[in-house]
Amino acid sequence: MGRLHIHLGALTLGFALALTMAACQDDTVVAVPDEGERACARPLSYGHWEDGTLRAIGEARHVCLCMTKSEYESKSRIAELNEALLADCELDADQYDFDWNDCEQDFASNQWVGESGERITWPTTTGVVNPPGSTLVCR
């Protein structure tokens, strides 16, 4: 009985491989697009406590996306970068237990990216030494 099970398993595996190879023969080969360069911005904001004190947050952080030159010039991914900046601002603020922070307000006003993306650096090949942008590798 054990031999039959192994034999059926090998037959099933062989059939699956044959189907996979047949399917691959019809695939279209598509050139991988240029993934571009790092486009970065800083999520600088402020957190507040009820006693009136505040603290800067995000000042040593960079958030980056890989963008092609055409994506950067068309500013087609500004909203995506701004959303990533908001997520990072909130993440950085969480460690301080603020009563409130300005992350949502800065996000809504495009504080980090600028009205037309003028605060985004591209290509950012040097100078990004802080997380999360420092670990992003494009290409």
XYZ file of C-alpha atoms in Angstrom:
139
model
C 0.000 0.000 0.000
C 2.839 2.395 0.785
C 4.383 1.877 -2.650
C 1.104 2.692 -4.354
C 0.802 5.920 -2.385
C 4.326 6.997 -3.353
C 3.706 6.059 -6.953
C 0.465 8.083 -7.079
C 2.180 11.017 -5.407
C 4.987 10.951 -7.955
C 2.453 10.683 -10.775
C 0.484 13.644 -9.396
C 3.662 15.696 -9.007
C 4.740 14.876 -12.554
C 1.321 15.849 -13.914
C 1.415 19.151 -12.002
C 4.878 19.955 -13.348
C 3.795 19.174 -16.888
C 0.787 21.502 -16.561
C 2.952 24.257 -15.109
C 5.520 23.986 -17.895
C 2.802 24.005 -20.530
C 1.256 27.125 -19.010
C 4.611 28.928 -18.882
C 5.187 28.446 -22.592
C 2.323 30.837 -23.343
C 3.484 33.609 -20.984
C 4.385 36.924 -22.486
C 7.747 38.292 -21.448
C 7.399 41.882 -20.291
C 10.367 44.142 -19.675
C 10.660 45.189 -16.046
C 10.019 48.928 -15.811
C 12.568 51.273 -14.320
C 11.779 51.456 -10.611
C 13.286 54.894 -10.431
C 15.021 56.649 -7.590
C 14.123 57.440 -4.003
C 11.764 60.368 -3.587
C 11.742 61.443 0.062
C 10.151 63.903 2.464
C 10.298 64.424 6.218
C 7.219 64.030 8.465
C 8.101 66.887 10.804
C 5.213 67.650 13.132
C 4.430 68.391 16.780
C 2.858 66.524 19.632
C 1.129 68.279 22.528
C 0.369 67.540 26.172
C -2.449 69.086 28.189
C 0.009 71.115 30.314
C 0.921 73.186 27.231
C 4.255 71.572 26.450
C 5.021 70.261 23.010
C 7.652 68.169 21.314
C 8.819 67.934 17.706
C 8.274 64.541 16.124
C 9.582 63.083 12.887
C 12.438 65.562 12.651
C 15.084 62.868 12.227
C 13.017 60.651 9.924
C 12.670 60.343 6.150
C 9.857 58.582 4.311
C 10.656 57.525 0.756
C 9.037 55.868 -2.250
C 10.686 54.665 -5.437
C 9.566 56.961 -8.253
C 10.442 57.154 -11.892
C 11.343 60.529 -13.351
C 7.937 60.761 -15.045
C 6.116 59.957 -11.777
C 8.102 62.646 -9.983
C 7.608 65.263 -12.696
C 3.873 64.543 -13.033
C 3.479 64.476 -9.223
C 1.186 61.468 -9.711
C 2.257 59.824 -6.451
C 2.184 62.811 -4.082
C -0.919 61.505 -2.300
C 0.676 58.091 -1.788
C 3.807 59.630 -0.279
C 1.722 61.972 1.884
C -0.247 58.977 3.251
C 3.005 57.169 4.063
C 4.217 60.308 5.844
C 1.022 60.406 7.919
C 1.438 56.763 8.938
C 5.046 57.393 9.937
C 4.169 60.573 11.852
C 1.527 58.695 13.854
C 3.963 55.834 14.488
C 6.632 58.219 15.773
C 4.086 60.113 17.905
C 2.782 56.923 19.564
C 5.930 56.507 21.627
C 5.366 59.775 23.521
C 1.762 59.353 24.703
C 0.744 62.858 23.579
C -2.710 64.190 24.345
C -2.878 65.194 20.670
C -0.574 65.751 17.712
C -0.581 67.759 14.494
C -0.078 64.778 12.159
C -3.604 64.837 10.655
C -3.519 68.617 10.224
C -0.087 68.497 8.535
C -1.300 65.681 6.282
C -4.450 67.560 5.246
C -2.518 70.759 4.496
C 0.199 68.973 2.464
C 2.722 70.394 4.926
C 5.234 67.605 4.280
C 5.105 67.422 0.486
C 4.135 70.985 -0.405
C 1.178 72.089 -2.485
C 2.820 70.984 -5.717
C 5.389 68.530 -4.407
C 8.165 71.081 -3.960
C 9.209 69.593 -0.611
C 9.899 66.163 -2.099
C 13.522 65.482 -2.940
C 14.205 63.362 -6.028
C 16.481 61.706 -6.683
C 17.525 61.255 -3.093
C 20.746 59.325 -3.497
C 22.495 60.594 -0.393
C 21.531 62.145 2.893
C 18.841 59.661 3.913
C 20.357 58.094 6.976
C 17.261 57.715 9.118
C 14.446 55.173 9.006
C 12.254 54.243 7.323
C 13.672 55.826 4.154
C 17.263 54.722 4.713
C 16.407 51.077 4.060
C 14.621 51.619 0.742
C 16.584 50.450 -2.278
C 15.262 51.291 -5.722
C 16.113 49.344 -8.917
